[in-house]
mmCIF file of C-alpha atoms in Angstrom:
data_model
loop_
_atom_site.group_PDB
_atom_site.id
_atom_site.type_symbol
_atom_site.label_atom_id
_atom_site.label_comp_id
_atom_site.label_asym_id
_atom_site.label_seq_id
_atom_site.Cartn_x
_atom_site.Cartn_y
_atom_site.Cartn_z
ATOM 1 C CA MET E 1 6.672 35.678 -149.749
ATOM 2 C CA LYS E 2 8.616 33.387 -148.478
ATOM 3 C CA ASN E 3 8.067 30.576 -150.551
ATOM 4 C CA SER E 4 8.247 32.965 -154.279
ATOM 5 C CA LYS E 5 12.067 34.049 -152.884
ATOM 6 C CA SER E 6 12.278 30.512 -152.073
ATOM 7 C CA LEU E 7 11.105 29.005 -155.683
ATOM 8 C CA SER E 8 12.932 32.281 -157.862
ATOM 9 C CA SER E 9 16.181 31.542 -155.801
ATOM 10 C CA PHE E 10 15.822 27.864 -157.075
ATOM 11 C CA PHE E 11 15.338 28.323 -160.162
ATOM 12 C CA LEU E 12 18.273 30.722 -161.005
ATOM 13 C CA LEU E 13 20.301 28.902 -159.308
ATOM 14 C CA SER E 14 19.116 25.749 -161.403
ATOM 15 C CA MET E 15 19.064 27.725 -164.782
ATOM 16 C CA PHE E 16 22.570 28.893 -163.381
ATOM 17 C CA LEU E 17 24.307 25.741 -163.175
ATOM 18 C CA LEU E 18 22.377 24.176 -166.750
ATOM 19 C CA ILE E 19 24.265 27.273 -167.794
ATOM 20 C CA THR E 20 27.234 26.198 -166.803
ATOM 21 C CA GLN E 21 26.908 22.738 -167.108
ATOM 22 C CA PHE E 22 26.326 23.764 -171.086
ATOM 23 C CA ILE E 23 29.851 25.685 -170.899
ATOM 24 C CA VAL E 24 31.704 23.144 -169.152
ATOM 25 C CA VAL E 25 30.588 20.259 -172.715
ATOM 26 C CA GLN E 26 30.732 23.378 -174.818
ATOM 27 C CA SER E 27 34.296 24.034 -174.407
ATOM 28 C CA ASP E 28 35.235 20.564 -173.571
ATOM 29 C CA ALA E 29 34.014 19.874 -177.272
ATOM 30 C CA ASN E 30 36.282 23.058 -178.604
ATOM 31 C CA LEU E 31 38.957 21.482 -177.154
ATOM 32 C CA ILE E 32 38.575 18.419 -179.154
ATOM 33 C CA ALA E 33 37.460 20.366 -181.929
ATOM 34 C CA GLN E 34 40.981 22.806 -182.168
ATOM 35 C CA THR E 35 43.241 19.958 -181.203
ATOM 36 C CA CYS E 36 41.759 17.603 -183.606
ATOM 37 C CA LYS E 37 42.076 20.332 -186.784
ATOM 38 C CA GLN E 38 45.981 19.824 -185.857
ATOM 39 C CA THR E 39 45.746 16.737 -186.570
ATOM 40 C CA PRO E 40 46.065 15.008 -190.162
ATOM 41 C CA TYR E 41 42.899 13.378 -189.644
ATOM 42 C CA TYR E 42 40.555 15.617 -187.995
ATOM 43 C CA ASP E 43 37.384 13.372 -188.331
ATOM 44 C CA LEU E 44 39.048 10.251 -187.169
ATOM 45 C CA CYS E 45 40.121 12.277 -184.645
ATOM 46 C CA VAL E 46 37.215 14.099 -183.369
ATOM 47 C CA ARG E 47 35.053 10.287 -183.482
ATOM 48 C CA SER E 48 37.988 8.755 -181.058
ATOM 49 C CA LEU E 49 38.331 11.022 -178.678
ATOM 50 C CA ASN E 50 34.928 11.597 -178.554
ATOM 51 C CA SER E 51 34.295 7.565 -177.832
ATOM 52 C CA ASP E 52 35.920 8.155 -174.760
ATOM 53 C CA PRO E 53 34.632 9.441 -171.718
ATOM 54 C CA ARG E 54 37.697 10.456 -170.242
ATOM 55 C CA SER E 55 38.016 13.359 -173.295
ATOM 56 C CA PRO E 56 35.396 15.822 -172.059
ATOM 57 C CA SER E 57 37.525 16.287 -168.721
ATOM 58 C CA ALA E 58 40.915 15.975 -170.318
ATOM 59 C CA ASP E 59 43.626 18.866 -170.943
ATOM 60 C CA VAL E 60 45.487 18.337 -174.101
ATOM 61 C CA ARG E 61 47.847 15.866 -172.621
ATOM 62 C CA GLY E 62 44.903 13.825 -171.195
ATOM 63 C CA LEU E 63 43.805 13.513 -174.997
ATOM 64 C CA ALA E 64 47.647 12.627 -176.468
ATOM 65 C CA LEU E 65 47.228 9.916 -173.463
ATOM 66 C CA ILE E 66 43.862 8.744 -174.296
ATOM 67 C CA MET E 67 45.159 8.668 -178.343
ATOM 68 C CA VAL E 68 47.976 6.648 -177.233
ATOM 69 C CA ASP E 69 45.447 4.152 -175.076
ATOM 70 C CA ILE E 70 43.652 4.449 -178.711
ATOM 71 C CA VAL E 71 46.834 3.256 -180.356
ATOM 72 C CA LYS E 72 47.605 0.278 -178.215
ATOM 73 C CA ALA E 73 43.843 -0.910 -178.505
ATOM 74 C CA ARG E 74 43.908 -0.526 -182.114
ATOM 75 C CA SER E 75 47.643 -2.577 -182.181
ATOM 76 C CA THR E 76 46.538 -5.311 -180.006
ATOM 77 C CA THR E 77 42.697 -5.427 -181.697
ATOM 78 C CA THR E 78 45.545 -5.977 -184.980
ATOM 79 C CA LEU E 79 47.919 -7.969 -183.461
ATOM 80 C CA ASN E 80 44.722 -10.779 -182.532
ATOM 81 C CA LEU E 81 43.866 -10.520 -185.732
ATOM 82 C CA ILE E 82 47.205 -11.434 -187.481
ATOM 83 C CA LYS E 83 47.358 -14.253 -184.325
ATOM 84 C CA GLN E 84 44.458 -15.304 -185.943
ATOM 85 C CA LEU E 85 45.424 -15.809 -189.630
ATOM 86 C CA LEU E 86 48.428 -17.422 -189.132
ATOM 87 C CA ARG E 87 46.308 -20.430 -188.742
ATOM 88 C CA LYS E 88 43.879 -20.113 -191.320
ATOM 89 C CA MET E 89 46.032 -18.566 -194.357
ATOM 90 C CA PRO E 90 49.874 -20.307 -194.101
ATOM 91 C CA LYS E 91 50.985 -19.143 -197.390
ATOM 92 C CA LEU E 92 51.157 -15.784 -195.432
ATOM 93 C CA LYS E 93 52.750 -16.883 -192.646
ATOM 94 C CA ILE E 94 56.059 -15.413 -193.485
ATOM 95 C CA PRO E 95 54.534 -11.650 -194.029
ATOM 96 C CA LEU E 96 52.127 -12.895 -191.209
ATOM 97 C CA THR E 97 55.067 -13.612 -188.256
ATOM 98 C CA ASP E 98 57.072 -10.712 -189.327
ATOM 99 C CA CYS E 99 53.445 -8.670 -188.743
ATOM 100 C CA ALA E 100 53.232 -10.145 -185.353
ATOM 101 C CA ALA E 101 56.942 -8.789 -184.496
ATOM 102 C CA ASP E 102 55.429 -5.764 -185.723
ATOM 103 C CA TYR E 103 52.882 -5.425 -183.495
ATOM 104 C CA ASN E 104 55.001 -6.784 -180.180
ATOM 105 C CA ALA E 105 56.875 -3.818 -181.031
ATOM 106 C CA ILE E 106 54.751 -1.166 -181.062
ATOM 107 C CA LEU E 107 53.008 -3.016 -177.871
ATOM 108 C CA THR E 108 55.881 -3.697 -175.997
ATOM 109 C CA SER E 109 58.257 -1.479 -176.595
ATOM 110 C CA SER E 110 56.344 2.317 -178.303
ATOM 111 C CA ILE E 111 53.058 2.537 -176.926
ATOM 112 C CA PRO E 112 54.638 2.106 -173.253
ATOM 113 C CA GLN E 113 57.306 4.558 -174.217
ATOM 114 C CA ALA E 114 54.757 7.027 -175.125
ATOM 115 C CA ILE E 115 52.329 6.197 -172.385
ATOM 116 C CA GLU E 116 55.337 6.918 -169.637
ATOM 117 C CA ALA E 117 57.122 9.843 -171.307
ATOM 118 C CA LEU E 118 53.592 11.729 -170.811
ATOM 119 C CA LYS E 119 53.479 10.600 -167.634
ATOM 120 C CA LYS E 120 56.930 12.197 -166.955
ATOM 121 C CA GLY E 121 56.325 14.920 -169.120
ATOM 122 C CA ASN E 122 58.968 14.307 -171.732
ATOM 123 C CA ALA E 123 56.488 15.107 -174.482
ATOM 124 C CA LYS E 124 59.454 15.173 -177.298
ATOM 125 C CA PHE E 125 60.191 11.101 -176.842
ATOM 126 C CA ALA E 126 56.210 10.357 -176.249
ATOM 127 C CA GLU E 127 55.688 12.071 -180.175
ATOM 128 C CA ASP E 128 59.241 9.775 -180.998
ATOM 129 C CA GLY E 129 56.690 6.353 -179.124
ATOM 130 C CA ALA E 130 53.472 6.855 -181.728
ATOM 131 C CA ASN E 131 55.595 7.740 -184.440
ATOM 132 C CA SER E 132 57.615 4.725 -183.524
ATOM 133 C CA ALA E 133 54.455 3.328 -183.438
ATOM 134 C CA ARG E 134 53.306 5.005 -187.084
ATOM 135 C CA GLN E 135 56.319 3.091 -189.203
ATOM 136 C CA GLU E 136 55.758 -0.371 -187.288
ATOM 137 C CA ALA E 137 52.294 -0.530 -188.833
ATOM 138 C CA GLU E 138 53.938 1.016 -191.971
ATOM 139 C CA LEU E 139 56.711 -2.082 -192.406
ATOM 140 C CA CYS E 140 53.452 -4.929 -191.434
ATOM 141 C CA GLU E 141 52.090 -3.833 -194.521
ATOM 142 C CA ALA E 142 55.112 -3.130 -196.897
ATOM 143 C CA ASN E 143 55.694 -7.443 -195.982
ATOM 144 C CA PHE E 144 52.746 -7.936 -198.382
ATOM 145 C CA ASN E 145 52.887 -7.679 -202.189
ATOM 146 C CA GLY E 146 49.704 -5.365 -202.644
ATOM 147 C CA LYS E 147 46.804 -5.487 -199.989
ATOM 148 C CA SER E 148 47.025 -7.000 -197.124
ATOM 149 C CA PRO E 149 44.058 -8.851 -194.906
ATOM 150 C CA ILE E 150 44.439 -6.315 -192.501
ATOM 151 C CA THR E 151 45.151 -3.318 -194.470
ATOM 152 C CA LYS E 152 42.006 -1.948 -192.761
ATOM 153 C CA PHE E 153 43.698 -2.786 -189.238
ATOM 154 C CA SER E 154 46.946 -1.329 -189.562
ATOM 155 C CA ALA E 155 45.288 1.639 -191.893
ATOM 156 C CA ALA E 156 43.786 2.674 -188.578
ATOM 157 C CA VAL E 157 46.827 2.014 -186.392
ATOM 158 C CA ARG E 158 48.882 3.778 -188.316
ATOM 159 C CA LYS E 159 46.383 7.100 -188.933
ATOM 160 C CA SER E 160 45.650 6.969 -185.085
ATOM 161 C CA SER E 161 49.248 7.033 -183.752
ATOM 162 C CA ALA E 162 50.195 10.613 -186.758
ATOM 163 C CA ILE E 163 47.376 11.716 -184.933
ATOM 164 C CA ALA E 164 48.617 10.426 -181.564
ATOM 165 C CA ALA E 165 51.772 11.760 -182.250
ATOM 166 C CA ALA E 166 50.367 15.187 -183.868
ATOM 167 C CA ILE E 167 48.844 15.873 -180.659
ATOM 168 C CA ILE E 168 51.998 15.073 -178.863
ATOM 169 C CA ARG E 169 53.387 17.797 -180.294
ATOM 170 C CA LEU E 170 51.292 20.359 -179.823
ATOM 171 C CA LEU E 171 52.768 19.654 -176.006
ATOM 172 C CA LEU E 172 56.478 20.827 -177.311
#
């Protein structure tokens, strides 16, 4: 009889924990979905946030910080590609050099501004930083006549920055 009660208690506790875990995971997915619905690139937003292990435990401010970190990572990748292309494509030296300056501005000014402002609770300055990153990526592309060799990368930075700005705007 005692074993039966212990077994029943264990079973009920296990079921409770399983259901609770499911509800927590479901609510995290709902926060990401609800947040991303208010951005210009829903699918990219969901994919990007779900790729980061911090997302399940993040609130909206945390999701904004994660998205800014994603912009930083994509900007770093793009700047590294620009540096490689500068060695391989001397005919594009001028626009690539201008792009390197744009991406340096993203990494040394726009992103740090957004991160610091988010940590201090100043959503407006954080949004300005994210929008500045988007504008710098657009400026880079404008340096080329037509399609640039980094169009895909610049688009990823531009779209991610727009997503970050939209998420940050939810904090205003």
